[in-house]
Amino acid sequence: MNDPFVIFWTVMILTSVVWYGFLLFYVGAKGAREIKQMTKTLESRSR
Amino acid sequence: MNLSPLDWLIIIVYLAGCMAAGIWMRRFVRGVEDFTVAGREMDVNLGIASLAATELGVVTIMYTAQLGFEKGFAGATIGVIMALAMYLVGRTGFVIQPLRAAGVMTVPELFEKRFGKGVRWLAGLFVVLGGVLNMGIFLRLGGEFIMHLTGLPKDSHALEWVMTGLLGLVLLYTVMGGMLSVLVTDYLQFIVMGLGIVITSILVISDIGWTTLVQKLWLCWDGTGAGVGQTLKAHPFNPLHESNFGWFYLGWMLIFQIAVVTTWQTQVSRVLSSKDEHTAKRMYRRTAFYFVGRFALPGLWGAAALVHFSFAGGLPEGIDSLTAMPAYLATILPIGLIGIVLAGMLAAEMSTDSGYLLTWATVIYNDLITPCVKKPLTTRAKLMITRSLVLGIGVFLLFYGLWYEMPGNAWDYLAVTGNIYLASVFTLLVAGLYWRGANASGAYAALVLGAVGPITFLVVNLVAAKEKQIAPEVAGASSFGLAFAGMIIGSAIARRPPANPANEASI
């Protein structure tokens, strides 16, 4: 377990799990707002 | 069949939600620019969701898991390199900044401004051929995953019918709403897919245990595990070890991945849909680490499948390194969660298919058809052509990639076709944007040599004995070298002013 490559991959894999979990909520919330804004702009443009 | 009524309910709710959102976006499509680049209204977080969802398909999950099965955790090194390439390009704006600033809809369109119509058309042909043939393998591999996870019978045509139905749904919303539908469904698919990936990764780690997984990978590698033998032929953690990738391959991968993130049309289409070049750069920087997980998490599942089957008497009959991962997941996913994971994988497949279908249809319309049309088309006619192209590519893929069994060497052929696209188009992009001496003759020479090189390697590898065949990294690096040599020598021989100097200044 003290092998530097094992430590590297442990950090990479566990960080990836946390990062994917974080993005679910962060991009989930912000992305929804951006879709709302985008549809508003497109709607006003077509009027 | 491994699915319970609860799993079916989850899948049906997901599919219905996706279809409703995709079809709803049709009302905002007013012209080709809305249909192909979402009216250039995409902001950074929607871009992250779309880019991540499109570039992570079931085909990716299958191959990265296979890398984990064959090379252990070190198989994910390509993901680390890709993340580095994404970050570097996002930091510096290399290629993507001037590309977005040029206001084009596709990469070949930029070539017309710099090298003339002929180069645009030929480059468009290369882009479409490479892209559509590359996509030909997606449906079958996605279907293999679903078959193994759900336990659907393999002797019937279940795989073909399931994937035909899935492609039908994707075609319906992509044809109706174009990039606007793709963006909104990509967003939903990003959420469902992310949920499936996180849940599966946590389950895999808790099933075997992290310390046990690491220890058993060592045992699979050194072959001292009781009754196991050496089931892993590559060092499971060190990518630089002679049994694993090695320095040369990884160095080549860095160049290759920089070419992919700046040239591959499905990635670039998100850059071109961005509000501006700064949004595109931020999107790349923030998506970069996602690409580590794109390789590392399915790689973890593949490595866990290796450990599981190695210590359970070996791979069952009919299972190989590619299908070991879904076969293993079917043994650990409980009722309810299997529905979420399957919905996540369907999401991965659908987002990739829709993004790719739209992208290649856009290139055919924009770069192969438009330059040949003498009279200006009405908006209605333009939309109808683009929609028909999406549908046409979908039908082609059904027969080429699903109902028609490709011969064994098709994989080599596809790898070579991808290289033809990347080597030649990357050379044209870099030279067109950053070298004032580049001209149309150099561009033609780069396109031809970028194609001749990989085809030569394909022929050599077909006739040569296995030990004398050319390694993929040598073939790939040489293709790029030949394309760049063609650009430099061709431009030097026919040294003359660019085809359209007025336009050159604006790029």
XYZ file of C-alpha atoms in Angstrom, chain B residues 16-499:
484
model
C -40.329 9.115 -20.783
C -38.711 12.159 -19.092
C -35.946 12.263 -21.680
C -38.317 12.016 -24.617
C -40.645 14.692 -23.224
C -37.757 17.140 -22.652
C -36.225 16.432 -26.062
C -39.466 16.865 -27.987
C -40.413 19.987 -25.992
C -37.291 21.806 -27.258
C -38.553 21.559 -30.845
C -40.638 24.720 -30.324
C -37.465 26.858 -30.027
C -35.949 25.791 -33.357
C -36.310 28.673 -35.829
C -33.377 28.057 -38.150
C -30.315 25.959 -38.943
C -28.161 27.817 -36.388
C -30.640 26.914 -33.608
C -30.733 23.332 -34.859
C -26.978 22.797 -35.225
C -25.318 25.046 -32.601
C -28.259 25.834 -30.258
C -28.370 29.464 -31.411
C -24.924 29.836 -29.715
C -26.699 30.316 -26.387
C -25.035 27.516 -24.406
C -23.523 28.568 -21.060
C -20.657 26.906 -19.183
C -22.446 24.393 -16.895
C -24.785 23.172 -19.604
C -21.666 22.819 -21.767
C -19.936 20.739 -19.086
C -22.968 18.427 -18.814
C -23.281 18.075 -22.591
C -19.566 17.565 -23.260
C -19.233 15.034 -20.429
C -22.391 13.124 -21.421
C -21.511 12.976 -25.126
C -17.932 11.858 -24.598
C -18.881 9.145 -22.096
C -20.835 6.448 -23.893
C -21.323 2.770 -23.097
C -18.644 2.053 -25.706
C -16.204 4.128 -23.601
C -17.251 2.360 -20.411
C -16.748 -1.059 -22.023
C -13.283 -0.227 -23.371
C -12.006 1.558 -20.272
C -13.254 -1.351 -18.136
C -11.416 -3.718 -20.484
C -8.263 -1.633 -19.935
C -8.805 -2.027 -16.169
C -9.261 -5.795 -16.624
C -6.060 -6.130 -18.701
C -3.809 -3.439 -17.188
C -5.212 -2.829 -13.681
C -5.497 0.752 -12.400
C -2.639 1.779 -14.709
C -5.070 1.389 -17.607
C -6.605 4.721 -16.539
C -3.375 6.611 -17.356
C -4.865 7.603 -20.725
C -7.655 9.382 -18.797
C -5.076 11.345 -16.780
C -3.337 12.341 -20.031
C -6.652 13.341 -21.624
C -7.508 15.471 -18.567
C -4.088 17.132 -18.844
C -4.677 17.819 -22.552
C -8.153 19.283 -21.830
C -6.770 21.517 -19.077
C -3.825 22.742 -21.170
C -6.114 23.591 -24.104
C -8.648 25.243 -21.749
C -5.854 27.244 -20.076
C -4.117 28.440 -23.253
C -7.070 28.507 -25.671
C -4.884 26.587 -28.163
C -6.977 26.147 -31.359
C -10.364 26.440 -29.582
C -10.108 30.197 -28.948
C -9.503 31.279 -32.577
C -11.889 28.562 -33.759
C -14.799 29.921 -31.693
C -13.861 33.517 -32.544
C -14.095 32.665 -36.272
C -17.862 32.091 -35.831
C -17.981 28.952 -37.963
C -20.396 25.991 -37.502
C -17.863 23.235 -38.300
C -14.089 22.796 -38.502
C -13.981 22.392 -42.332
C -15.855 25.706 -42.706
C -12.805 27.413 -41.242
C -10.628 25.777 -43.899
C -12.546 27.515 -46.683
C -11.654 30.905 -45.202
C -7.998 29.918 -45.122
C -7.424 27.451 -47.979
C -10.429 27.643 -50.317
C -13.604 25.658 -51.109
C -11.904 22.492 -52.383
C -9.994 21.947 -49.135
C -13.187 22.523 -47.137
C -15.041 19.891 -49.143
C -12.265 17.287 -48.998
C -11.685 17.854 -45.271
C -15.459 17.571 -44.707
C -15.415 14.204 -46.477
C -12.563 12.974 -44.248
C -14.372 14.207 -41.117
C -17.636 12.477 -42.055
C -16.036 9.197 -43.164
C -13.851 8.959 -40.054
C -16.667 9.987 -37.722
C -19.515 7.863 -39.073
C -17.394 4.718 -39.447
C -16.039 5.246 -35.951
C -19.583 5.468 -34.621
C -20.477 2.196 -36.359
C -19.280 0.138 -33.377
C -21.230 2.045 -30.705
C -24.588 0.285 -30.972
C -23.326 -3.289 -30.811
C -21.000 -2.653 -27.864
C -23.722 -0.750 -25.997
C -26.060 -3.667 -26.660
C -23.499 -6.208 -25.344
C -23.348 -4.323 -22.058
C -27.137 -4.215 -21.693
C -27.466 -7.938 -22.560
C -24.971 -9.004 -19.886
C -26.338 -6.677 -17.203
C -29.997 -7.552 -17.755
C -29.505 -11.245 -18.548
C -31.568 -10.965 -21.769
C -31.247 -14.094 -23.957
C -28.354 -13.937 -26.423
C -29.588 -16.525 -28.901
C -32.562 -14.393 -30.021
C -32.169 -11.022 -31.763
C -32.867 -9.218 -28.440
C -29.693 -7.121 -28.702
C -30.577 -5.880 -32.179
C -34.198 -5.097 -31.272
C -33.352 -3.298 -27.999
C -30.715 -1.137 -29.666
C -32.957 -0.455 -32.694
C -35.675 0.780 -30.312
C -33.203 2.913 -28.380
C -31.793 4.474 -31.557
C -35.384 5.126 -32.717
C -36.051 7.181 -29.560
C -32.772 9.092 -29.948
C -33.546 9.821 -33.602
C -37.015 11.104 -32.730
C -35.876 13.892 -30.418
C -32.641 14.670 -32.311
C -34.502 15.075 -35.617
C -37.098 17.313 -33.960
C -35.018 19.627 -31.796
C -31.419 19.257 -33.012
C -28.722 20.644 -30.712
C -31.322 22.250 -28.419
C -32.863 18.828 -27.701
C -29.406 17.262 -27.470
C -28.316 19.826 -24.854
C -31.370 19.400 -22.628
C -31.409 15.583 -22.865
C -27.613 15.541 -22.346
C -28.203 17.480 -19.130
C -30.748 14.887 -17.875
C -28.508 12.068 -19.056
C -25.489 13.607 -17.291
C -27.418 13.500 -13.988
C -28.746 9.915 -14.410
C -25.433 8.628 -15.785
C -23.424 10.313 -12.993
C -25.737 8.798 -10.389
C -25.296 5.334 -11.926
C -21.496 5.690 -12.051
C -21.162 6.913 -8.444
C -23.494 4.197 -7.067
C -21.731 1.436 -9.021
C -18.261 2.615 -7.937
C -19.258 2.721 -4.263
C -20.851 -0.748 -4.538
C -17.756 -2.201 -6.235
C -15.421 -0.784 -3.566
C -17.642 -1.997 -0.715
C -18.100 -5.436 -2.354
C -14.390 -6.279 -2.441
C -12.905 -3.699 -0.042
C -10.234 -1.233 -1.137
C -7.255 -2.847 0.646
C -8.305 -6.340 -0.496
C -8.725 -5.121 -4.086
C -5.197 -3.639 -4.133
C -3.675 -6.761 -2.518
C -5.470 -9.136 -4.889
C -4.392 -7.089 -7.929
C -0.775 -7.588 -6.792
C -1.493 -11.336 -6.478
C -3.019 -11.465 -9.965
C 0.143 -9.779 -11.276
C 2.863 -11.806 -9.544
C 0.941 -15.084 -9.811
C 1.604 -16.232 -6.248
C -2.063 -16.266 -5.203
C -3.093 -19.822 -4.325
C -4.612 -21.419 -7.407
C -4.795 -18.117 -9.284
C -1.600 -17.927 -11.310
C -0.682 -14.806 -13.308
C -4.058 -13.597 -14.566
C -2.740 -10.052 -15.134
C 0.035 -9.702 -17.721
C 0.680 -5.972 -17.191
C 1.856 -4.180 -14.014
C -1.438 -3.136 -12.334
C -0.238 0.248 -11.005
C 2.858 1.405 -12.929
C 2.047 2.578 -16.486
C 5.760 3.110 -17.227
C 6.644 -0.535 -16.534
C 7.847 -2.467 -19.612
C 4.816 -4.772 -19.341
C 2.435 -1.788 -19.417
C 2.164 1.264 -21.704
C 5.764 2.552 -21.448
C 7.183 6.061 -22.078
C 6.889 6.166 -25.872
C 3.216 5.184 -25.919
C 2.294 7.696 -23.201
C 4.254 10.500 -24.924
C 2.419 9.730 -28.162
C -0.894 9.678 -26.251
C -0.358 13.261 -25.028
C -0.005 14.529 -28.622
C -2.919 12.344 -29.747
C -5.212 13.593 -26.974
C -4.361 17.245 -27.696
C -5.396 16.512 -31.294
C -8.615 14.838 -30.094
C -9.730 17.669 -27.792
C -9.027 20.353 -30.395
C -10.172 18.520 -33.533
C -12.787 15.816 -32.843
C -15.947 17.401 -34.216
C -18.282 16.253 -31.389
C -16.055 18.014 -28.833
C -15.523 21.043 -31.025
C -19.282 21.402 -31.644
C -19.662 22.295 -27.920
C -16.959 24.952 -28.359
C -18.854 26.336 -31.349
C -22.171 26.310 -29.426
C -20.651 28.315 -26.538
C -21.645 31.929 -25.931
C -18.057 33.060 -26.534
C -14.459 31.814 -26.488
C -14.041 32.477 -22.746
C -17.041 30.231 -21.976
C -15.477 27.524 -24.175
C -12.131 27.751 -22.334
C -13.811 27.619 -18.908
C -15.878 24.639 -20.025
C -12.680 22.767 -21.002
C -10.848 23.595 -17.759
C -13.783 22.555 -15.578
C -14.506 19.351 -17.516
C -10.829 18.265 -17.498
C -10.873 16.164 -14.311
C -14.094 14.457 -15.422
C -11.950 12.642 -18.007
C -9.836 11.034 -15.257
C -13.013 9.436 -13.871
C -14.117 8.519 -17.416
C -11.212 6.033 -17.450
C -10.541 5.452 -13.741
C -14.061 4.491 -12.581
C -14.978 1.942 -15.293
C -11.296 0.857 -14.987
C -11.972 0.202 -11.294
C -14.994 -1.947 -12.237
C -12.870 -3.867 -14.777
C -10.052 -4.428 -12.251
C -12.641 -5.601 -9.686
C -14.108 -7.998 -12.284
C -10.601 -9.435 -12.853
C -10.092 -9.980 -9.113
C -13.598 -11.435 -8.694
C -13.315 -13.983 -11.519
C -9.618 -14.797 -10.857
C -10.468 -15.858 -7.300
C -13.695 -17.633 -8.339
C -12.175 -20.210 -10.692
C -11.645 -18.057 -13.806
C -13.900 -16.456 -16.418
C -17.209 -18.276 -17.084
C -17.787 -19.681 -20.571
C -18.759 -17.055 -23.147
C -17.262 -14.193 -21.104
C -14.083 -12.394 -22.188
C -12.083 -9.356 -21.032
C -14.629 -7.044 -22.709
C -17.784 -8.542 -21.176
C -16.317 -9.518 -17.767
C -17.254 -6.144 -16.232
C -21.038 -6.208 -16.973
C -21.129 -9.918 -16.020
C -19.507 -9.032 -12.675
C -21.823 -6.035 -12.071
C -24.861 -8.299 -12.612
C -23.704 -10.304 -9.567
C -23.418 -7.353 -7.158
C -26.201 -4.896 -8.121
C -29.387 -5.307 -6.024
C -33.002 -4.775 -7.207
C -33.770 -1.085 -7.683
C -30.120 -0.133 -8.081
C -29.768 -2.240 -11.214
C -32.600 -0.112 -12.694
C -30.772 3.129 -11.828
C -27.457 1.835 -13.202
C -29.120 0.553 -16.372
C -30.923 3.892 -16.826
C -27.510 5.547 -16.358
C -25.960 3.367 -19.047
C -28.890 3.962 -21.417
C -28.340 7.676 -20.747
C -24.654 7.319 -21.638
C -25.549 5.543 -24.884
C -28.316 7.971 -25.863
C -26.344 11.157 -25.179
C -23.389 9.900 -27.207
C -25.551 8.717 -30.109
C -27.573 11.939 -30.312
C -24.478 14.167 -30.138
C -22.647 12.165 -32.798
C -25.659 11.886 -35.146
C -26.196 15.637 -35.079
C -22.523 16.463 -35.463
C -21.910 14.359 -38.552
C -25.197 15.495 -40.138
C -24.122 19.115 -39.575
C -20.781 18.516 -41.320
C -22.470 16.824 -44.317
C -24.956 19.683 -44.645
C -22.519 22.519 -43.966
C -19.398 21.310 -45.754
C -20.447 18.787 -48.396
C -23.869 20.000 -49.553
C -23.883 23.802 -48.991
C -20.716 24.510 -51.067
C -22.312 22.669 -54.032
C -25.676 24.489 -53.887
C -25.904 27.346 -56.413
C -29.149 29.028 -55.256
C -29.670 30.030 -51.600
C -32.029 27.621 -49.810
C -34.996 28.641 -47.670
C -34.763 28.107 -43.893
C -37.406 25.391 -44.175
C -35.426 23.544 -46.857
C -32.182 23.835 -44.868
C -33.844 22.391 -41.773
C -35.440 19.604 -43.765
C -32.093 18.613 -45.299
C -30.315 18.585 -41.914
C -33.107 16.553 -40.294
C -33.105 14.065 -43.179
C -29.337 13.681 -42.808
C -29.672 12.859 -39.080
C -32.278 10.248 -39.989
C -30.178 8.889 -42.860
C -27.075 8.436 -40.695
C -29.220 6.692 -38.063
C -30.578 4.218 -40.640
C -27.068 3.628 -42.033
C -25.734 2.887 -38.535
C -28.543 0.431 -37.857
C -27.535 -1.725 -40.787
C -23.782 -1.153 -40.806
C -23.150 -1.343 -37.072
C -25.957 -3.523 -35.727
C -27.668 -5.844 -38.178
C -24.590 -6.330 -40.358
C -21.783 -8.274 -38.611
C -18.481 -6.508 -39.234
C -15.498 -8.687 -40.217
C -12.730 -9.204 -37.629
C -10.298 -6.681 -39.106
C -12.947 -3.930 -39.021
C -11.482 -2.782 -35.706
C -8.088 -2.113 -37.317
C -9.866 -0.374 -40.154
C -11.768 1.895 -37.751
C -8.621 2.781 -35.813
C -6.900 3.678 -39.072
C -9.866 5.751 -40.267
C -9.795 7.703 -36.998
C -6.114 8.426 -37.542
C -6.740 9.634 -41.102
C -9.240 12.160 -39.729
C -7.201 13.334 -36.746
C -3.778 13.531 -38.428
C -4.934 15.498 -41.452
C -7.545 17.774 -39.835
C -5.329 18.590 -36.817
C -2.479 19.534 -39.172
C -4.769 21.794 -41.223
C -6.150 23.443 -38.091
C -2.788 24.156 -36.463
C -1.146 25.327 -39.692
C -4.222 27.318 -40.763
C -4.480 29.146 -37.459
C -0.832 29.634 -36.519
C 1.325 29.548 -39.667
C 1.040 32.356 -42.166
C 3.049 30.411 -44.748
C 0.451 27.613 -45.001
C -1.423 27.468 -48.299
C -3.922 25.312 -50.219
C -1.230 23.116 -51.836
C 0.163 22.308 -48.397
C -3.371 21.560 -47.169
C -4.042 19.098 -50.017
C -0.646 17.450 -49.442
C -1.403 17.119 -45.700
C -4.826 15.596 -46.399
C -3.420 13.075 -48.900
C -0.333 12.118 -46.844
C -2.393 11.983 -43.644
C -4.509 9.344 -45.394
C -1.778 7.480 -47.310
C 0.276 6.836 -44.152
C -2.402 5.003 -42.095
C -3.633 3.041 -45.131
C -0.056 1.862 -45.788
C 0.220 0.718 -42.167
C -3.110 -1.080 -42.485
C -1.915 -2.976 -45.577
C 1.492 -3.779 -44.017
C -0.165 -5.126 -40.869
C -2.544 -7.248 -42.948
C 0.268 -9.047 -44.788
C 3.045 -9.036 -42.147
C 3.481 -11.697 -39.459
C 2.294 -10.630 -35.999
C 5.789 -10.029 -34.551
C 6.714 -7.846 -37.557
C 3.572 -5.691 -37.468
C 3.779 -1.945 -36.845
C 2.784 -0.842 -33.313
C -0.280 1.478 -33.147
C 1.724 4.296 -31.550
C 4.350 4.139 -34.333
C 1.604 4.094 -36.988
C -0.244 6.979 -35.306
C 2.822 9.184 -34.726
C 3.996 8.575 -38.302
C 0.578 9.613 -39.695
C 0.861 12.944 -37.901
C 4.487 13.308 -39.025
C 3.535 12.645 -42.654
C 0.611 15.094 -42.544
C 2.790 17.870 -41.077
C 5.561 17.095 -43.587
C 2.985 17.334 -46.392
C 1.791 20.718 -45.134
C 5.322 22.163 -44.826
C 6.722 20.786 -48.085
C 3.521 21.411 -50.096
C 3.302 25.016 -48.872
C 6.999 25.627 -49.535
C 6.833 24.260 -53.103
C 3.759 26.289 -54.070
C 4.658 29.439 -52.165
C 2.039 32.023 -53.109
C -0.399 34.320 -51.278
C -3.339 32.628 -49.453
C -6.552 31.951 -51.437
